[in-house]
Amino acid sequence: MGDMRTNAGFVITNSIPIGNKEFVLGVNMKNPQSFVTWECKDGDDYFWGHYTDSLLKATRDLCQRAIGEVDNLELAEQERKEVESRYILTATVKHGGNSAVIQFPTEELGDILGSIGITLPLERVYLGGHTDIEVHLRHNGNPMTDAMVHLFHDKNSLRMVNEVAKAVFHSDWRVYERVEGKLKTGFYADAGNLLRDAVDYAKYLKDRHRDRGRRGDMEIRPLTQGERKYTCPQSMQLQGQTGSIGRLQGDFGIGGTEYSQSWTDYRGRYKPDDFESELDGIINALRSGECGWLADRNTMKAYVAAYPESAFQENHNKEYGFRVDTDRHAYLIRCSLTANSARFNCYCYVSEYLDKHMENAAKGIRFISSGYKELFRIPDGEKITVTSAWGEKKEHTCRYIDEYHTEVGGRLYHICEFAERMEQNGAVYEPKAEKPKKAKEDRNQER
């Protein structure tokens, strides 16, 4: 009994680990006819509960959630392989009647060459000029790798090919973009020139990244349209997906010159030991010195006026949004101005988790039939219309959680669970229809 796992009054009876996630089924200790399935992390962090009064339904939901995660991992693996196949360089090496295919970059170059009897040092296995070694450097039709292949010559070694591929494809993504742009313009004279440029630029980015962290520097820009959705309280599910640490609220009072602030914790496990000092440094910097646009109402007003692209409408009010980035965290700041006062809300995230979630959410929210046939997709944050069996229509805002889960009207569903519920209730669902816009000529005629 000492090993029995419990959570929120439920005892865990079944568990399916998938990758670094775990899906569990629990039975209510006071009501044996009440069941739940959860996703679990680290053995004791339970979330995304699906509740039911049927053991069979709970068991099916447990299996569906596990299978959904397997599908998700398979899709991610397929996408990873597709990305890798677009950019890798390949060489066919022949020696003494044996041959090997090498995909660059690789950590096993020496072992691969040794397997076909080549014992020369890697820097002496050239692309040409050998009497007993034949090397063919190839690409897969991608314009970028094609351009790279043409920069190599016979006196370049396989080690150099490996170093170039490593510097471009296994480095900072900004290095890749830089090299890609310069290849299009014919900037590089040879492969050595490309390698030096890629290595130097990667070092520059790394030094800049380290110096920013040492000085507490930050980058500030207006929010994108997608980021604006994360400047308000999120559900527990979205907090977990986006690495939401908490919210700082600042208020300049009725006169606009006072200042008070309060903090709300969201997911404490995302808050490192040095987070509070980093946040204090950012807010202090934004309230003083050159960046002091949060000093009072007037400075805030002047700052947002200089960035009209930061404005957006929310509940009939104009709001202004900015993103502040440090090495690890993203601070999404939403500013509200009235005639006599001003306030701001700073939502704090782990930038890696937030950006990854927004990248996935940009694919849209899937709606399927109970047979897993895709019916339609809507953008994250848009609405669907549900028509009941008796003809009543209701609109529900939908939020992307992951490929297999969505929030509909604030309630979490597995996409198959939602389809089954709708079918059981005789309801139909569709994207909210856009209101037709009247032509300008029509409006003029109406006047």
Short mmCIF file of C-alpha atoms in Angstrom, two decimals:
data_model
loop_
_atom_site.label_atom_id
_atom_site.label_comp_id
_atom_site.label_asym_id
_atom_site.label_seq_id
_atom_site.Cartn_x
_atom_site.Cartn_y
_atom_site.Cartn_z
CA MET A 1 0.00 0.00 0.00
CA GLY A 2 2.94 2.29 0.61
CA ASP A 3 3.61 2.44 -3.14
CA MET A 4 0.01 3.39 -3.97
CA ARG A 5 -0.22 6.61 -5.97
CA THR A 6 -3.09 8.99 -5.30
CA ASN A 7 -4.11 12.41 -6.55
CA ALA A 8 -7.10 14.63 -5.73
CA GLY A 9 -8.96 11.78 -4.03
CA PHE A 10 -8.30 9.26 -6.82
CA VAL A 11 -6.10 6.18 -6.61
CA ILE A 12 -4.05 5.47 -9.73
CA THR A 13 -4.79 1.98 -11.04
CA ASN A 14 -3.33 2.02 -14.57
CA SER A 15 -0.38 3.74 -16.20
CA ILE A 16 0.99 3.93 -19.75
CA PRO A 17 4.38 5.64 -20.19
CA ILE A 18 4.98 7.13 -23.66
CA GLY A 19 8.31 8.85 -24.23
CA ASN A 20 8.81 11.37 -21.43
CA LYS A 21 5.07 11.48 -20.67
CA GLU A 22 2.79 9.20 -18.70
CA PHE A 23 -0.95 8.68 -18.95
CA VAL A 24 -2.78 7.31 -15.92
CA LEU A 25 -6.26 6.14 -14.95
CA GLY A 26 -7.62 6.76 -11.47
CA VAL A 27 -10.62 5.59 -9.44
CA ASN A 28 -12.29 7.84 -6.87
CA MET A 29 -11.61 6.47 -3.40
CA LYS A 30 -15.02 7.58 -2.08
CA ASN A 31 -17.08 6.89 -5.21
CA PRO A 32 -15.91 3.74 -7.06
CA GLN A 33 -18.08 4.68 -10.04
CA SER A 34 -16.13 7.88 -10.71
CA PHE A 35 -13.05 7.66 -12.93
CA VAL A 36 -10.46 10.01 -14.39
CA THR A 37 -7.53 9.91 -16.80
CA TRP A 38 -4.64 12.36 -16.49
CA GLU A 39 -1.40 13.18 -18.18
CA CYS A 40 1.40 13.06 -15.64
CA LYS A 41 4.93 14.46 -15.52
CA ASP A 42 7.66 13.61 -13.02
CA GLY A 43 5.44 11.06 -11.32
CA ASP A 44 3.37 13.55 -9.32
CA ASP A 45 2.33 16.43 -11.61
CA TYR A 46 -1.16 15.51 -12.86
CA PHE A 47 -3.08 17.65 -15.36
CA TRP A 48 -5.64 17.61 -18.20
CA GLY A 49 -8.14 15.46 -16.34
CA HIS A 50 -10.89 13.67 -18.30
CA TYR A 51 -13.69 12.58 -15.96
CA THR A 52 -16.35 9.92 -16.55
CA ASP A 53 -18.69 7.55 -14.68
CA SER A 54 -17.74 4.54 -16.83
CA LEU A 55 -14.64 2.38 -16.40
CA LEU A 56 -14.84 1.28 -20.04
CA LYS A 57 -14.96 4.90 -21.24
CA ALA A 58 -12.06 5.80 -18.97
CA THR A 59 -10.05 2.83 -20.25
CA ARG A 60 -10.77 3.79 -23.85
CA ASP A 61 -9.81 7.40 -23.14
CA LEU A 62 -6.55 6.25 -21.52
CA CYS A 63 -5.70 4.19 -24.58
CA GLN A 64 -6.71 6.99 -26.98
CA ARG A 65 -4.54 9.51 -25.15
CA ALA A 66 -1.57 7.14 -25.24
CA ILE A 67 -2.11 6.34 -28.93
CA GLY A 68 -2.49 10.05 -29.65
CA GLU A 69 0.89 10.72 -28.05
CA VAL A 70 2.45 7.89 -30.07
CA ASP A 71 0.99 9.45 -33.23
CA ASN A 72 2.35 12.82 -32.14
CA LEU A 73 5.85 11.40 -31.61
CA GLU A 74 5.75 9.57 -34.94
CA LEU A 75 4.70 12.78 -36.69
CA ALA A 76 7.50 14.73 -34.99
CA GLU A 77 10.01 12.05 -35.97
CA GLN A 78 8.78 12.12 -39.56
CA GLU A 79 9.03 15.91 -39.67
CA ARG A 80 12.53 15.73 -38.19
CA LYS A 81 13.63 13.23 -40.81
CA GLU A 82 12.09 15.32 -43.57
CA VAL A 83 13.98 18.39 -42.36
CA GLU A 84 17.23 16.46 -42.13
CA SER A 85 16.77 14.96 -45.59
CA ARG A 86 16.35 18.40 -47.08
CA TYR A 87 19.72 19.65 -45.92
CA ILE A 88 22.19 16.79 -45.53
CA LEU A 89 25.21 16.33 -47.74
CA THR A 90 25.95 12.76 -48.84
CA ALA A 91 29.14 11.13 -50.07
CA THR A 92 29.69 7.68 -51.57
CA VAL A 93 33.17 6.35 -50.81
CA LYS A 94 34.67 3.29 -52.56
CA HIS A 95 37.88 1.48 -51.59
CA GLY A 96 39.21 -2.00 -52.32
CA GLY A 97 35.92 -3.34 -53.60
CA ASN A 98 34.02 -1.99 -50.59
CA SER A 99 31.81 1.08 -50.43
CA ALA A 100 30.03 3.23 -47.82
CA VAL A 101 27.50 6.02 -47.91
CA ILE A 102 28.21 8.90 -45.51
CA GLN A 103 25.60 11.47 -44.48
CA PHE A 104 27.10 14.71 -43.19
CA PRO A 105 27.41 15.85 -40.50
CA THR A 106 28.33 12.70 -38.60
CA GLU A 107 30.25 11.86 -35.43
CA GLU A 108 31.28 8.48 -36.88
CA LEU A 109 33.27 9.52 -39.94
CA GLY A 110 36.44 7.68 -38.86
CA ASP A 111 34.56 4.49 -38.01
CA ILE A 112 32.72 4.51 -41.34
CA LEU A 113 35.91 4.91 -43.34
CA GLY A 114 37.63 2.27 -41.23
CA SER A 115 34.84 -0.18 -41.97
CA ILE A 116 35.87 -0.20 -45.65
CA GLY A 117 39.59 -0.38 -44.94
CA ILE A 118 40.57 3.32 -45.11
CA THR A 119 43.11 4.05 -42.38
CA LEU A 120 44.33 7.46 -43.53
CA PRO A 121 43.77 10.43 -41.19
CA LEU A 122 40.44 12.12 -41.95
CA GLU A 123 42.13 15.32 -43.13
CA ARG A 124 44.02 13.29 -45.80
CA VAL A 125 41.01 11.56 -47.35
CA TYR A 126 40.50 14.02 -50.19
CA LEU A 127 37.57 14.35 -52.54
CA GLY A 128 39.89 13.64 -55.47
CA GLY A 129 43.45 12.70 -56.39
CA HIS A 130 43.56 9.19 -54.84
CA THR A 131 44.42 6.13 -56.93
CA ASP A 132 42.68 3.65 -54.63
CA ILE A 133 39.90 5.77 -53.07
CA GLU A 134 36.94 7.07 -55.02
CA VAL A 135 34.73 9.77 -53.48
CA HIS A 136 31.52 11.15 -54.93
CA LEU A 137 30.01 14.11 -53.06
CA ARG A 138 26.31 14.40 -53.77
CA HIS A 139 23.27 16.44 -52.78
CA ASN A 140 19.55 15.69 -52.84
CA GLY A 141 18.35 18.44 -55.14
CA ASN A 142 17.98 21.13 -52.50
CA PRO A 143 19.27 24.46 -53.93
CA MET A 144 21.26 25.21 -50.80
CA THR A 145 23.12 21.91 -50.62
CA ASP A 146 23.61 22.05 -54.38
CA ALA A 147 25.34 25.41 -54.03
CA MET A 148 27.48 24.10 -51.18
CA VAL A 149 28.63 21.05 -53.17
CA HIS A 150 29.91 23.28 -55.95
CA LEU A 151 32.21 25.10 -53.49
CA PHE A 152 34.28 21.99 -52.74
CA HIS A 153 37.27 20.90 -54.86
CA ASP A 154 39.49 17.82 -55.05
CA LYS A 155 41.96 19.04 -52.40
CA ASN A 156 39.21 19.41 -49.77
CA SER A 157 39.01 16.50 -47.33
CA LEU A 158 36.03 14.57 -46.02
CA ARG A 159 36.84 16.03 -42.63
CA MET A 160 36.34 19.51 -44.04
CA VAL A 161 33.02 18.46 -45.59
CA ASN A 162 31.97 17.21 -42.17
CA GLU A 163 33.05 20.42 -40.44
CA VAL A 164 31.18 22.58 -42.96
CA ALA A 165 27.99 20.53 -42.57
CA LYS A 166 28.30 20.66 -38.79
CA ALA A 167 28.85 24.42 -38.76
CA VAL A 168 25.86 25.10 -41.01
CA PHE A 169 23.28 22.46 -40.05
CA HIS A 170 24.07 21.71 -36.40
CA SER A 171 24.64 25.27 -35.25
CA ASP A 172 22.45 28.26 -34.42
CA TRP A 173 19.56 28.57 -36.90
CA ARG A 174 20.70 32.12 -37.62
CA VAL A 175 23.97 30.73 -38.98
CA TYR A 176 22.00 28.60 -41.42
CA GLU A 177 19.96 31.60 -42.57
CA ARG A 178 23.11 33.70 -43.02
CA VAL A 179 24.86 31.01 -45.09
CA GLU A 180 21.73 30.36 -47.15
CA GLY A 181 21.43 34.06 -48.01
CA LYS A 182 25.09 34.40 -48.96
CA LEU A 183 25.01 31.26 -51.10
CA LYS A 184 22.21 32.78 -53.15
CA THR A 185 24.36 35.81 -53.94
CA GLY A 186 27.51 33.81 -54.72
CA PHE A 187 29.36 35.42 -51.82
CA TYR A 188 31.67 32.50 -51.00
CA ALA A 189 34.70 31.79 -53.15
CA ASP A 190 35.21 28.26 -51.81
CA ALA A 191 34.23 25.90 -48.99
CA GLY A 192 36.98 27.17 -46.70
CA ASN A 193 35.61 30.69 -46.98
CA LEU A 194 32.13 29.42 -46.07
CA LEU A 195 33.43 27.45 -43.08
CA ARG A 196 35.31 30.42 -41.64
CA ASP A 197 32.30 32.68 -42.01
CA ALA A 198 29.92 30.16 -40.39
CA VAL A 199 32.26 29.46 -37.45
CA ASP A 200 33.01 33.16 -36.85
CA TYR A 201 29.32 34.09 -36.97
CA ALA A 202 28.39 31.27 -34.58
CA LYS A 203 31.08 32.48 -32.16
CA TYR A 204 29.80 36.05 -32.45
CA LEU A 205 26.25 34.93 -31.64
CA LYS A 206 27.44 32.84 -28.70
CA ASP A 207 29.52 35.71 -27.27
CA ARG A 208 26.65 38.14 -27.76
CA HIS A 209 24.26 35.71 -26.07
CA ARG A 210 26.63 35.31 -23.10
CA ASP A 211 27.24 39.06 -22.80
CA ARG A 212 23.51 39.80 -22.88
CA GLY A 213 23.01 37.40 -20.00
CA ARG A 214 25.94 38.91 -18.06
CA ARG A 215 24.71 42.48 -18.48
CA GLY A 216 21.01 41.68 -18.15
CA ASP A 217 20.41 43.15 -21.59
CA MET A 218 17.05 42.70 -23.21
CA GLU A 219 15.40 43.06 -26.59
CA ILE A 220 12.10 44.93 -26.86
CA ARG A 221 9.63 44.90 -29.75
CA PRO A 222 5.86 45.18 -30.32
CA LEU A 223 3.87 41.97 -29.93
CA THR A 224 2.90 39.95 -32.97
CA GLN A 225 -0.77 39.18 -33.49
CA GLY A 226 -0.27 35.62 -32.29
CA GLU A 227 1.53 36.71 -29.11
CA ARG A 228 -1.34 38.99 -28.07
CA LYS A 229 -3.44 35.94 -27.15
CA TYR A 230 -0.98 35.21 -24.33
CA THR A 231 -1.36 38.59 -22.57
CA CYS A 232 -4.33 37.46 -20.49
CA PRO A 233 -4.87 34.69 -17.91
CA GLN A 234 -4.56 31.23 -19.48
CA SER A 235 -6.04 27.89 -18.49
CA MET A 236 -3.96 25.41 -16.50
CA GLN A 237 -3.43 23.42 -19.68
CA LEU A 238 -2.06 26.40 -21.61
CA GLN A 239 0.06 27.48 -18.66
CA GLY A 240 1.75 24.10 -18.71
CA GLN A 241 2.23 24.06 -22.49
CA THR A 242 3.64 27.59 -22.70
CA GLY A 243 5.89 27.57 -19.64
CA SER A 244 3.86 30.25 -17.89
CA ILE A 245 5.68 31.39 -14.75
CA GLY A 246 3.36 34.12 -13.50
CA ARG A 247 2.07 37.65 -13.92
CA LEU A 248 3.29 40.99 -12.61
CA GLN A 249 0.66 43.74 -12.50
CA GLY A 250 1.73 47.38 -12.25
CA ASP A 251 -0.57 50.34 -11.65
CA PHE A 252 0.21 54.06 -11.83
CA GLY A 253 -2.83 55.12 -9.79
CA ILE A 254 -5.53 57.65 -10.58
CA GLY A 255 -3.10 60.50 -11.17
CA GLY A 256 -0.78 58.43 -13.32
CA THR A 257 2.35 59.13 -11.26
CA GLU A 258 2.03 56.68 -8.37
CA TYR A 259 3.22 53.10 -8.64
CA SER A 260 2.22 49.81 -7.06
CA GLN A 261 2.73 46.24 -8.21
CA SER A 262 1.56 42.75 -7.35
CA TRP A 263 2.65 39.27 -8.38
CA THR A 264 0.57 36.15 -9.19
CA ASP A 265 2.25 32.75 -9.40
CA TYR A 266 1.13 30.37 -12.17
CA ARG A 267 3.45 27.38 -12.62
CA GLY A 268 6.17 27.61 -10.00
CA ARG A 269 8.16 24.68 -11.40
CA TYR A 270 9.18 26.90 -14.34
CA LYS A 271 10.65 29.59 -12.05
CA PRO A 272 14.43 29.24 -11.57
CA ASP A 273 16.21 30.55 -8.48
CA ASP A 274 17.47 33.68 -10.23
CA PHE A 275 14.13 34.56 -11.89
CA GLU A 276 13.05 37.15 -9.33
CA SER A 277 16.30 39.08 -9.63
CA GLU A 278 16.01 39.02 -13.44
CA LEU A 279 12.42 40.26 -13.34
CA ASP A 280 13.31 43.00 -10.84
CA GLY A 281 16.16 44.09 -13.10
CA ILE A 282 13.87 44.29 -16.14
CA ILE A 283 11.12 46.24 -14.40
CA ASN A 284 13.65 48.61 -12.84
CA ALA A 285 15.26 49.16 -16.25
CA LEU A 286 11.87 49.82 -17.86
CA ARG A 287 11.05 52.34 -15.16
CA SER A 288 14.30 54.30 -15.32
CA GLY A 289 17.11 55.35 -17.63
CA GLU A 290 16.90 55.19 -21.42
CA CYS A 291 14.23 52.47 -21.43
CA GLY A 292 12.04 54.13 -18.81
CA TRP A 293 8.72 53.85 -20.64
CA LEU A 294 7.04 52.32 -17.59
CA ALA A 295 8.02 55.23 -15.35
CA ASP A 296 4.52 56.75 -15.26
CA ARG A 297 1.41 57.27 -17.36
CA ASN A 298 2.84 60.05 -19.54
CA THR A 299 6.02 58.15 -20.48
CA MET A 300 3.95 55.07 -21.28
CA LYS A 301 1.62 57.13 -23.43
CA ALA A 302 4.52 58.69 -25.35
CA TYR A 303 6.20 55.32 -25.86
CA VAL A 304 3.17 53.48 -27.26
CA ALA A 305 2.44 56.45 -29.52
CA ALA A 306 5.86 55.94 -31.11
CA TYR A 307 4.91 52.32 -31.93
CA PRO A 308 1.42 52.37 -33.48
CA GLU A 309 1.88 48.74 -34.56
CA SER A 310 1.74 47.78 -30.87
CA ALA A 311 -1.96 48.74 -30.64
CA PHE A 312 -4.81 46.22 -30.74
CA GLN A 313 -8.49 46.15 -29.79
CA GLU A 314 -9.66 44.06 -26.84
CA ASN A 315 -13.22 44.19 -25.49
CA HIS A 316 -13.83 47.53 -27.22
CA ASN A 317 -10.71 49.02 -25.61
CA LYS A 318 -7.41 49.87 -27.25
CA GLU A 319 -4.49 48.05 -25.67
CA TYR A 320 -0.76 48.08 -26.44
CA GLY A 321 1.60 45.14 -26.33
CA PHE A 322 5.36 44.62 -26.23
CA ARG A 323 7.67 41.64 -25.83
CA VAL A 324 10.88 41.77 -23.82
CA ASP A 325 13.32 38.89 -24.32
CA THR A 326 16.23 37.76 -22.19
CA ASP A 327 18.30 34.61 -22.61
CA ARG A 328 15.69 32.23 -21.23
CA HIS A 329 12.50 34.16 -20.68
CA ALA A 330 9.89 36.09 -22.64
CA TYR A 331 7.99 38.91 -20.95
CA LEU A 332 4.77 39.84 -22.71
CA ILE A 333 3.67 43.28 -21.51
CA ARG A 334 0.15 44.55 -22.09
CA CYS A 335 -0.42 48.26 -21.45
CA SER A 336 -3.80 49.88 -20.74
CA LEU A 337 -4.35 53.65 -20.77
CA THR A 338 -7.31 55.71 -19.61
CA ALA A 339 -7.82 59.44 -19.35
CA ASN A 340 -6.29 59.70 -15.88
CA SER A 341 -4.51 56.43 -15.17
CA ALA A 342 -2.50 53.60 -16.64
CA ARG A 343 -1.58 50.04 -15.77
CA PHE A 344 0.28 47.13 -17.27
CA ASN A 345 0.31 43.36 -16.98
CA CYS A 346 3.56 41.50 -17.57
CA TYR A 347 3.07 37.80 -18.37
CA CYS A 348 6.27 35.82 -17.86
CA TYR A 349 7.10 32.70 -19.87
CA VAL A 350 9.89 30.27 -20.60
CA SER A 351 10.61 31.52 -24.11
CA GLU A 352 11.50 28.08 -25.51
CA TYR A 353 8.14 26.61 -24.45
CA LEU A 354 6.10 29.64 -25.48
CA ASP A 355 7.65 29.91 -28.93
CA LYS A 356 7.36 26.18 -29.60
CA HIS A 357 3.70 26.20 -28.58
CA MET A 358 2.92 29.20 -30.81
CA GLU A 359 4.72 27.53 -33.71
CA ASN A 360 2.53 24.45 -33.31
CA ALA A 361 -0.63 26.51 -32.72
CA ALA A 362 -0.07 28.29 -36.03
CA LYS A 363 -1.03 25.00 -37.75
CA GLY A 364 -4.59 25.52 -36.52
CA ILE A 365 -7.04 23.49 -34.43
CA ARG A 366 -8.22 20.20 -35.93
CA PHE A 367 -11.85 19.12 -35.75
CA ILE A 368 -12.55 15.53 -36.72
CA SER A 369 -15.32 12.98 -36.85
CA SER A 370 -15.44 10.09 -34.36
CA GLY A 371 -13.76 8.05 -37.09
CA TYR A 372 -10.75 10.43 -37.07
CA LYS A 373 -11.61 11.98 -40.43
CA GLU A 374 -10.55 15.62 -40.47
CA LEU A 375 -13.53 17.91 -41.06
CA PHE A 376 -11.96 21.37 -40.85
CA ARG A 377 -9.39 23.53 -39.07
CA ILE A 378 -9.71 26.95 -37.49
CA PRO A 379 -7.01 29.37 -36.35
CA ASP A 380 -6.13 29.30 -32.66
CA GLY A 381 -8.45 31.60 -30.73
CA GLU A 382 -11.25 31.59 -33.31
CA LYS A 383 -14.78 30.28 -32.74
CA ILE A 384 -16.97 27.39 -33.81
CA THR A 385 -20.75 27.29 -33.93
CA VAL A 386 -22.44 24.29 -32.33
CA THR A 387 -26.02 23.60 -33.36
CA SER A 388 -27.91 21.33 -30.96
CA ALA A 389 -30.37 18.61 -31.96
CA TRP A 390 -33.23 21.08 -31.37
CA GLY A 391 -31.65 23.84 -33.45
CA GLU A 392 -30.13 26.06 -30.76
CA LYS A 393 -26.88 27.68 -31.87
CA LYS A 394 -24.00 28.58 -29.56
CA GLU A 395 -20.57 30.00 -30.33
CA HIS A 396 -17.49 28.77 -28.49
CA THR A 397 -13.95 30.17 -28.51
CA CYS A 398 -11.36 27.45 -29.15
CA ARG A 399 -7.74 27.32 -28.04
CA TYR A 400 -5.00 25.07 -29.35
CA ILE A 401 -3.45 22.80 -26.71
CA ASP A 402 -1.66 20.25 -28.87
CA GLU A 403 -2.32 18.21 -32.00
CA TYR A 404 -4.85 16.04 -30.15
CA HIS A 405 -6.35 18.38 -27.54
CA THR A 406 -8.27 21.63 -27.72
CA GLU A 407 -10.27 23.85 -25.39
CA VAL A 408 -13.80 24.53 -26.54
CA GLY A 409 -15.54 27.21 -24.53
CA GLY A 410 -12.93 26.86 -21.79
CA ARG A 411 -13.32 23.08 -21.48
CA LEU A 412 -10.57 20.66 -22.44
CA TYR A 413 -11.31 17.89 -24.93
CA HIS A 414 -9.44 15.23 -26.78
CA ILE A 415 -10.48 15.97 -30.36
CA CYS A 416 -12.00 12.49 -30.71
CA GLU A 417 -13.83 12.87 -27.40
CA PHE A 418 -15.38 16.14 -28.61
CA ALA A 419 -16.52 14.49 -31.85
CA GLU A 420 -18.09 11.61 -29.96
CA ARG A 421 -19.89 13.96 -27.56
CA MET A 422 -21.35 15.94 -30.42
CA GLU A 423 -22.50 12.83 -32.25
CA GLN A 424 -24.04 11.35 -29.10
CA ASN A 425 -25.98 14.58 -28.53
CA GLY A 426 -27.07 14.91 -32.15
CA ALA A 427 -25.21 18.22 -32.48
CA VAL A 428 -23.29 19.54 -35.46
CA TYR A 429 -20.34 21.92 -35.37
CA GLU A 430 -18.70 24.17 -37.93
CA PRO A 431 -16.43 27.22 -38.09
CA LYS A 432 -18.17 30.42 -37.12
CA ALA A 433 -19.44 32.08 -40.28
CA GLU A 434 -17.98 35.48 -40.99
CA LYS A 435 -20.43 38.33 -41.23
CA PRO A 436 -20.70 39.52 -44.85
CA LYS A 437 -19.18 42.92 -45.39
CA LYS A 438 -21.23 45.44 -47.29
CA ALA A 439 -19.57 47.07 -50.25
CA LYS A 440 -18.80 50.75 -49.95
CA GLU A 441 -21.17 51.50 -52.81
CA ASP A 442 -24.02 49.75 -51.01
CA ARG A 443 -23.46 51.81 -47.89
CA ASN A 444 -23.44 55.00 -49.91
CA GLN A 445 -26.74 54.06 -51.52
CA GLU A 446 -28.31 53.41 -48.13
CA ARG A 447 -27.54 56.90 -46.92
#
